[in-house]
Coordinates of N, CA and C in Angstrom, one line a residue:
Chain A
X483 N 0.5 -1.3 -0.1 CA 0.2 0.0 0.3 C 0.8 1.4 0.1
X484 N 0.5 2.0 -1.2 CA 1.5 3.6 -0.8 C 0.3 4.5 0.2
X485 N 0.8 5.9 -0.3 CA 0.4 7.0 0.3 C -1.0 7.0 -0.6
X486 N -1.3 7.1 -1.8 CA -2.1 7.0 -2.4 C -3.2 6.8 -2.1
X487 N -3.1 4.9 -1.7 CA -4.1 3.9 -1.6 C -4.7 4.3 0.2
X488 N -3.4 4.7 1.0 CA -4.1 5.0 2.0 C -5.4 6.0 1.9
X489 N -5.0 7.6 1.4 CA -5.7 8.6 1.1 C -7.3 7.4 1.0
X490 N -7.0 6.7 -0.5 CA -8.3 6.0 -0.7 C -9.1 5.6 -0.1
X491 N -8.3 4.8 1.1 CA -9.0 3.8 2.1 C -9.6 4.7 2.9
X492 N -9.0 5.5 3.3 CA -9.8 6.7 4.3 C -10.8 7.7 3.9
X493 N -10.8 7.7 2.3 CA -12.0 8.3 2.2 C -13.3 7.2 1.9
X494 N -13.1 5.9 1.9 CA -13.9 4.9 2.0 C -14.8 4.9 3.3
X495 N -13.9 4.9 4.0 CA -14.4 4.2 5.8 C -14.7 6.0 6.6
X496 N -14.1 6.9 5.9 CA -14.2 8.1 6.9 C -15.2 9.2 6.4
X497 N -15.8 9.0 5.6 CA -17.0 10.1 5.2 C -16.5 11.4 4.8
X498 N -15.0 11.4 4.5 CA -14.5 12.3 4.2 C -14.3 12.6 2.5
X499 N -14.0 13.7 2.2 CA -13.6 14.0 0.7 C -12.1 13.7 0.5
X500 N -11.7 13.5 -0.8 CA -10.3 13.4 -1.5 C -9.6 14.1 -0.6
X501 N -9.8 15.5 -0.9 CA -9.0 16.6 -0.4 C -8.7 16.6 0.9
X502 N -9.8 16.6 1.6 CA -9.6 16.5 3.2 C -8.8 15.3 3.4
X503 N -8.8 14.3 2.9 CA -8.2 13.3 3.2 C -6.7 13.0 2.9
X504 N -6.3 13.7 1.7 CA -4.7 13.9 1.4 C -4.5 15.0 2.5
X505 N -5.0 16.0 2.9 CA -4.6 17.1 4.0 C -4.2 16.2 5.1
X506 N -5.1 15.6 5.7 CA -5.0 14.4 7.2 C -3.5 13.6 6.9
X507 N -3.6 12.9 5.5 CA -2.4 11.7 5.7 C -1.2 12.5 5.5
X508 N -1.1 13.8 4.7 CA 0.1 14.6 4.6 C 0.3 15.1 5.6
X509 N -0.4 16.0 6.3 CA -0.2 16.5 7.9 C 0.4 15.3 8.7
X510 N 0.3 14.3 8.7 CA 0.5 13.4 9.8 C 2.0 13.1 9.6
X511 N 2.8 13.1 8.5 CA 3.8 12.4 7.7 C 4.6 13.4 7.7
X512 N 3.9 14.6 7.4 CA 4.6 15.8 7.7 C 5.1 16.5 9.0
X513 N 4.5 16.0 10.2 CA 4.2 16.4 11.2 C 5.5 15.6 11.7
X514 N 5.2 14.3 11.7 CA 6.3 13.0 12.2 C 7.8 13.5 11.6
X515 N 7.9 13.7 10.4 CA 9.1 14.3 9.5 C 9.8 15.8 10.5
X516 N 8.7 16.3 10.6 CA 9.6 17.4 10.9 C 10.1 17.2 12.9
X517 N 9.2 16.4 13.5 CA 9.6 15.9 15.0 C 11.1 15.6 14.5
X518 N 11.5 14.2 13.6 CA 12.3 13.6 13.7 C 13.6 14.8 13.0
X519 N 13.5 15.5 12.4 CA 14.5 16.7 11.9 C 14.8 17.3 13.3
X520 N 14.0 17.9 14.0 CA 14.4 18.7 15.0 C 14.9 17.6 16.0
X521 N 15.0 16.0 15.7 CA 16.0 15.5 16.8 C 14.6 14.8 17.8
X522 N 13.4 15.0 17.7 CA 12.8 14.9 18.6 C 12.0 13.1 18.4
X523 N 11.7 12.5 19.5 CA 11.3 11.3 19.5 C 9.7 10.8 19.6
X524 N 9.4 10.1 18.8 CA 7.7 10.1 18.4 C 7.5 8.8 19.0
X525 N 6.1 8.9 19.8 CA 5.7 7.9 20.2 C 4.2 7.7 19.9
X526 N 3.8 6.8 19.3 CA 2.7 6.3 19.1 C 1.6 5.0 19.6
X527 N 1.4 5.3 20.6 CA 1.0 4.4 21.1 C 0.2 3.3 20.4
X528 N 0.6 2.0 20.8 CA -0.1 1.0 19.6 C 0.2 0.8 18.2
X529 N 1.2 1.6 18.0 CA 1.6 1.2 16.5 C 3.1 1.3 17.1
X530 N 3.9 2.1 17.2 CA 5.4 2.2 17.6 C 6.1 3.4 17.8
X531 N 7.3 3.6 18.0 CA 8.0 4.4 18.1 C 9.5 5.2 17.6
X532 N 9.5 6.1 17.5 CA 11.0 6.5 16.3 C 11.6 7.5 17.5
X533 N 12.8 6.7 17.2 CA 14.1 7.6 17.9 C 15.0 8.0 17.0
X534 N 15.9 9.0 17.1 CA 17.2 9.1 16.2 C 18.6 8.6 16.9
X535 N 19.0 7.6 16.0 CA 20.2 7.2 16.7 C 21.5 8.0 15.8
X536 N 22.4 8.0 16.4 CA 23.6 8.8 15.6 C 24.6 7.8 15.5
X537 N 25.3 7.6 14.4 CA 26.5 6.5 14.2 C 27.4 7.2 13.9
X538 N 28.8 7.3 14.4 CA 29.9 7.7 14.5 C 30.3 7.4 12.8
X539 N 31.4 8.0 12.4 CA 32.3 7.7 11.2 C 32.7 6.4 10.9
X540 N 33.0 5.7 9.9 CA 34.3 4.7 10.2 C 34.4 4.8 8.9
X541 N 35.7 3.7 8.7 CA 36.5 3.4 7.5 C 35.5 2.1 7.1
X542 N 35.1 2.2 6.0 CA 34.5 0.6 5.2 C 35.5 0.4 4.1
X543 N 34.9 -0.6 3.5 CA 35.1 -1.1 2.5 C 34.3 -1.3 1.1
X544 N 34.5 -1.0 0.1 CA 34.1 -1.2 -1.0 C 34.1 -3.0 -1.2
X545 N 32.5 -3.2 -0.9 CA 32.8 -4.9 -1.2 C 33.3 -5.4 -2.5
X546 N 33.0 -5.1 -3.8 CA 33.5 -4.9 -5.2 C 34.8 -5.1 -5.3
X547 N 35.4 -3.9 -4.7 CA 36.8 -3.6 -5.3 C 37.5 -3.3 -3.9
X548 N 37.3 -3.5 -3.1 CA 38.4 -3.9 -1.9 C 39.0 -2.3 -1.5
X549 N 38.4 -1.3 -2.0 CA 38.7 0.1 -1.5 C 38.8 0.6 -0.2
X550 N 38.9 1.2 0.4 CA 38.7 1.7 1.4 C 37.7 3.0 1.5
X551 N 36.7 3.0 2.0 CA 36.1 4.5 2.1 C 35.8 5.0 3.3
X552 N 35.8 6.2 3.4 CA 35.4 6.8 4.2 C 33.6 7.2 4.3
X553 N 33.4 6.3 5.7 CA 31.8 6.8 6.1 C 31.6 7.7 6.8
X554 N 30.8 8.9 6.4 CA 30.6 9.8 7.4 C 29.8 9.3 8.6
X555 N 30.2 10.3 9.5 CA 28.8 10.1 10.9 C 27.7 10.4 10.6
X556 N 26.5 9.6 10.7 CA 25.4 10.0 10.3 C 24.3 10.0 11.3
X557 N 22.8 10.5 11.2 CA 21.8 10.3 11.8 C 20.8 9.4 11.3
X558 N 20.2 8.2 12.2 CA 19.2 7.6 11.4 C 17.8 7.5 12.4
X559 N 16.8 7.7 11.7 CA 15.8 7.0 12.2 C 15.8 5.6 13.0
X560 N 15.4 5.3 14.3 CA 15.1 4.2 14.4 C 13.8 3.8 14.9
X561 N 13.1 2.8 14.1 CA 11.5 2.4 14.6 C 11.7 1.1 15.4
X562 N 10.8 1.2 16.6 CA 10.6 0.2 16.9 C 9.3 0.0 17.7
X563 N 8.8 -1.4 17.1 CA 7.2 -1.7 16.9 C 6.6 -1.6 18.3
X564 N 5.5 -0.9 18.4 CA 4.7 -1.1 19.4 C 4.0 -2.5 19.8
X565 N 3.8 -2.5 21.2 CA 3.2 -4.1 21.6 C 2.2 -4.6 20.6
X566 N 1.1 -3.8 20.8 CA 0.0 -4.4 20.3 C 0.5 -4.7 18.7
X567 N 0.8 -3.9 17.8 CA 1.1 -4.0 16.4 C 2.1 -5.2 16.4
X568 N 2.8 -5.3 17.4 CA 3.9 -6.5 17.1 C 3.1 -7.8 17.4
X569 N 2.1 -7.9 18.3 CA 1.5 -9.2 18.7 C 0.4 -9.1 17.8
X570 N -0.2 -8.2 16.9 CA -0.5 -8.2 15.8 C -0.6 -9.0 14.5
X571 N 0.7 -8.7 14.0 CA 1.5 -8.9 13.1 C 2.0 -10.6 13.1
X572 N 2.4 -10.9 14.3 CA 2.9 -12.0 14.7 C 2.0 -13.3 14.7
X573 N 0.9 -12.7 15.3 CA -0.2 -13.5 15.6 C -0.9 -13.8 14.3
X574 N -0.8 -13.0 13.4 CA -1.6 -13.4 12.0 C -0.9 -14.1 10.9
X575 N 0.2 -15.1 11.9 CA 1.2 -15.7 10.7 C 0.3 -16.8 10.1
Chain B
X1163 N 7.0 13.7 20.5 CA 5.8 14.0 20.0 C 5.1 12.7 20.1
X1164 N 3.6 12.8 20.5 CA 2.5 11.9 20.6 C 1.8 12.0 19.8
X1165 N 0.7 10.9 19.9 CA -0.2 10.9 19.1 C -1.0 12.2 19.2
X1166 N -1.5 12.5 20.7 CA -1.9 14.0 20.6 C -1.6 15.3 19.8
X1167 N -0.3 15.1 19.6 CA 0.3 16.2 19.0 C -0.3 16.1 17.3
X1168 N 0.0 15.2 17.0 CA -0.8 14.8 15.6 C -2.4 15.4 15.6
X1169 N -3.0 14.7 16.5 CA -4.1 15.4 16.8 C -4.4 16.7 16.8
X1170 N -3.7 17.4 17.6 CA -3.7 18.7 17.2 C -3.6 19.7 16.1
X1171 N -2.4 18.8 15.3 CA -2.1 19.4 14.1 C -3.3 19.6 13.0
X1172 N -3.8 18.0 12.8 CA -5.3 17.9 12.5 C -6.2 19.2 12.7
X1173 N -6.5 19.1 13.9 CA -7.4 20.1 14.4 C -6.9 21.5 13.9
X1174 N -5.8 22.1 14.5 CA -5.8 23.5 13.3 C -5.6 23.5 12.1
X1175 N -5.1 22.4 11.2 CA -5.1 22.6 10.0 C -6.5 22.3 9.2
X1176 N -7.3 21.1 10.0 CA -8.2 20.6 9.0 C -9.8 21.4 9.4
X1177 N -9.5 21.6 10.8 CA -10.9 22.5 11.3 C -11.9 21.3 11.7
X1178 N -11.1 20.4 11.9 CA -12.0 19.2 12.5 C -12.2 19.5 13.8
X1179 N -13.1 19.1 14.6 CA -13.2 18.9 16.2 C -12.2 18.1 16.8
X1180 N -12.1 18.1 18.0 CA -10.9 17.6 18.4 C -11.1 16.3 18.2
X1181 N -12.6 15.9 19.1 CA -12.9 14.4 19.1 C -12.5 13.7 17.2
X1182 N -13.1 14.3 16.7 CA -13.3 14.2 15.0 C -11.7 13.9 14.5
X1183 N -11.0 14.9 15.1 CA -9.3 14.5 15.0 C -9.0 13.5 15.3
X1184 N -9.3 13.1 16.6 CA -8.6 12.5 17.2 C -9.1 10.6 16.1
X1185 N -10.2 10.8 15.9 CA -11.2 9.6 15.1 C -10.2 9.5 13.9
X1186 N -9.9 10.5 13.3 CA -9.2 10.7 11.8 C -7.8 9.9 11.8
X1187 N -7.1 10.2 13.2 CA -5.7 9.8 13.1 C -5.8 8.5 13.6
X1188 N -6.6 7.6 14.4 CA -6.8 6.6 15.1 C -7.3 5.7 13.4
X1189 N -8.0 6.3 12.7 CA -8.6 5.6 11.3 C -7.5 5.5 10.3
X1190 N -6.6 6.4 10.3 CA -5.1 6.3 9.6 C -4.5 4.7 10.2
X1191 N -4.2 5.2 11.3 CA -2.9 4.4 12.2 C -3.7 3.0 12.1
X1192 N -5.4 2.5 12.2 CA -5.9 1.4 12.3 C -5.6 0.8 10.5
X1193 N -5.9 1.6 9.8 CA -5.6 1.2 8.0 C -4.4 0.5 8.4
X1194 N -3.5 1.2 8.3 CA -2.0 0.6 8.5 C -1.8 -0.6 9.1
X1195 N -2.4 -0.5 10.2 CA -2.1 -1.8 11.4 C -2.6 -3.0 10.7
X1196 N -3.9 -2.8 10.1 CA -4.3 -4.0 9.6 C -3.9 -4.3 8.4
X1197 N -3.2 -3.7 7.2 CA -2.6 -3.8 6.4 C -1.3 -4.7 6.9
X1198 N -0.6 -4.4 7.6 CA 0.6 -4.7 7.9 C 0.7 -6.2 8.9
X1199 N -0.6 -6.2 9.5 CA -1.3 -7.4 9.4 C -1.2 -8.3 8.9
X1200 N -1.9 -8.0 7.4 CA -1.9 -9.0 6.5 C -0.5 -9.3 5.9
X1201 N 0.6 -8.9 6.2 CA 1.6 -9.0 5.8 C 1.8 -8.1 4.4
X1202 N 1.2 -7.1 4.6 CA 1.4 -5.9 3.3 C 2.6 -5.2 3.8
X1203 N 3.0 -4.5 2.6 CA 4.3 -3.3 2.9 C 3.5 -2.2 2.9
X1204 N 4.3 -1.2 3.5 CA 3.5 0.2 3.4 C 4.6 1.4 2.8
X1205 N 4.4 1.7 1.5 CA 5.0 2.8 1.1 C 4.8 4.2 1.1
X1206 N 5.3 5.0 2.1 CA 5.1 6.2 2.1 C 6.3 7.2 1.7
X1207 N 5.9 7.6 0.7 CA 7.3 8.6 -0.3 C 7.4 9.6 0.5
X1208 N 8.5 10.1 0.5 CA 9.3 11.2 1.5 C 9.1 10.7 2.9
X1209 N 9.0 9.5 3.4 CA 9.0 9.1 4.7 C 9.7 7.9 4.7
X1210 N 9.0 6.7 4.6 CA 10.0 5.8 4.3 C 8.9 4.2 4.2
X1211 N 9.5 3.3 4.3 CA 8.6 2.1 4.1 C 8.4 1.2 5.1
X1212 N 7.6 0.4 5.7 CA 7.2 -0.4 6.8 C 7.3 -2.1 6.3
X1213 N 8.1 -2.7 6.5 CA 8.0 -4.1 6.0 C 7.9 -5.3 7.0
X1214 N 7.4 -6.2 6.4 CA 6.8 -7.0 7.7 C 7.9 -8.5 6.9
X1215 N 8.4 -8.7 7.8 CA 9.5 -9.9 7.3 C 9.2 -10.8 8.2
X1216 N 9.6 -12.1 7.7 CA 9.1 -13.4 8.3 C 10.8 -13.8 8.8
X1217 N 10.8 -14.7 10.1 CA 12.3 -14.7 10.8 C 12.0 -16.3 11.0
X1218 N 13.0 -17.2 10.1 CA 13.0 -18.4 10.2 C 13.2 -18.9 11.9
X1219 N 12.7 -20.2 12.2 CA 13.1 -20.4 13.4 C 14.5 -20.9 13.5
X1220 N 15.3 -20.7 14.4 CA 16.6 -21.2 14.7 C 17.2 -21.5 16.2
X1221 N 18.1 -22.1 15.9 CA 18.9 -22.4 17.3 C 19.8 -21.4 17.9
X1222 N 19.1 -21.3 19.1 CA 19.4 -20.2 20.2 C 20.4 -20.8 21.3
X1223 N 20.3 -20.2 22.2 CA 20.9 -20.6 23.6 C 20.6 -19.5 24.8
X1224 N 20.1 -20.1 25.6 CA 19.8 -19.6 27.0 C 20.6 -18.6 27.5
X1225 N 21.2 -17.5 27.7 CA 22.6 -16.8 27.9 C 22.5 -17.2 29.4
X1226 N 21.2 -17.5 29.9 CA 21.4 -17.8 31.8 C 22.4 -19.3 32.2
X1227 N 21.6 -19.9 31.2 CA 22.1 -21.2 31.5 C 22.7 -22.2 30.7
X1228 N 22.8 -21.4 28.9 CA 23.4 -22.2 28.4 C 22.9 -23.3 27.5
X1229 N 22.0 -23.5 28.0 CA 21.2 -24.9 27.2 C 20.9 -24.1 25.9
X1230 N 20.6 -25.2 25.2 CA 20.1 -24.8 23.6 C 18.6 -24.7 23.5
X1231 N 18.0 -23.9 22.6 CA 16.7 -23.7 22.9 C 16.6 -23.3 21.3
X1232 N 15.1 -23.7 20.6 CA 14.8 -23.5 19.5 C 14.3 -22.4 19.5
X1233 N 14.8 -21.0 18.6 CA 13.6 -19.7 18.5 C 12.9 -20.1 17.5
X1234 N 11.4 -20.0 18.0 CA 10.7 -20.0 17.1 C 10.5 -18.8 15.9
X1235 N 10.0 -19.2 14.9 CA 9.9 -18.4 13.5 C 9.0 -17.4 13.9
X1236 N 9.0 -16.0 13.2 CA 8.0 -15.1 13.8 C 8.2 -14.1 12.6
X1237 N 6.8 -13.3 12.7 CA 6.8 -11.7 11.9 C 7.1 -10.8 12.5
X1238 N 8.4 -9.8 11.9 CA 8.4 -8.8 12.6 C 8.4 -7.4 11.5
X1239 N 8.2 -6.4 12.2 CA 8.0 -5.2 11.4 C 9.5 -4.6 11.5
X1240 N 9.7 -4.0 9.9 CA 10.8 -3.2 9.9 C 10.5 -2.0 9.2
X1241 N 11.6 -0.9 9.7 CA 11.4 0.7 9.1 C 12.3 0.8 8.1
X1242 N 12.5 1.0 6.9 CA 13.3 1.6 6.2 C 13.1 3.3 6.0
X1243 N 13.9 3.9 6.5 CA 13.5 5.6 6.1 C 14.1 5.9 5.0
X1244 N 13.3 6.7 3.9 CA 13.6 7.1 2.9 C 14.6 8.0 2.7
X1245 N 15.1 8.0 1.5 CA 16.4 8.7 1.2 C 16.3 10.3 1.3
X1246 N 14.9 10.7 0.9 CA 14.5 12.2 1.4 C 14.7 12.4 3.0
X1247 N 14.2 11.9 4.0 CA 14.4 11.8 5.5 C 16.1 11.7 5.7
X1248 N 16.4 11.1 5.1 CA 17.9 10.7 5.5 C 18.7 11.8 5.7
X1249 N 18.3 12.3 4.4 CA 19.3 13.5 3.9 C 18.7 14.7 4.5
X1250 N 17.3 14.8 4.8 CA 16.8 15.7 5.5 C 17.6 15.6 7.2
X1251 N 17.6 14.3 7.8 CA 18.0 14.5 9.3 C 19.8 14.7 9.1
X1252 N 20.3 14.3 8.5 CA 21.9 14.8 8.2 C 22.2 16.2 7.7
X1253 N 21.2 17.0 7.3 CA 21.5 18.2 6.9 C 21.2 19.0 8.1
X1254 N 20.8 18.8 9.2 CA 20.0 19.5 9.9 C 21.2 19.8 11.1
X1255 N 22.1 19.0 11.0 CA 23.4 18.8 11.9 C 24.4 20.4 12.0

């Protein structure tokens, strides 16, 4: 499912217009993105949480050529699944 | 950031009541959760992908006793941030 399909599905169940559904979905992910950019942690009960992890730079290797490459320090979002969702996904097997 | 912050931004951006704003945020999350439960991948462009992965059963050890145990197969959820999000996080440094 992509964002357009998520919007479609929301229109189907929510008694709202396409336009409003798009604003809702865009707002949710835009706000989350902003929070992460600001270094803020996100906690959505029942779904999961996002935190920022800082990684030091290191000397890596290009596995094809064996050349040494410098990998710069970076920040990455880390997602931890919430308990409810983890159980639902695992039980649905 | 919590779910309530998302509800508040829907409230101020869309003009729904607080109650309707909460409902619509819950609807979006529930749509995502039920798709993930079915093993479907969710792709949100500009944010990232949520991917359900199957883990095979494997042999492990109880770290306390050293006994061999079988770790059962399970399904887990992973998040892969989009390149856009990765870039944003590392520009702001």
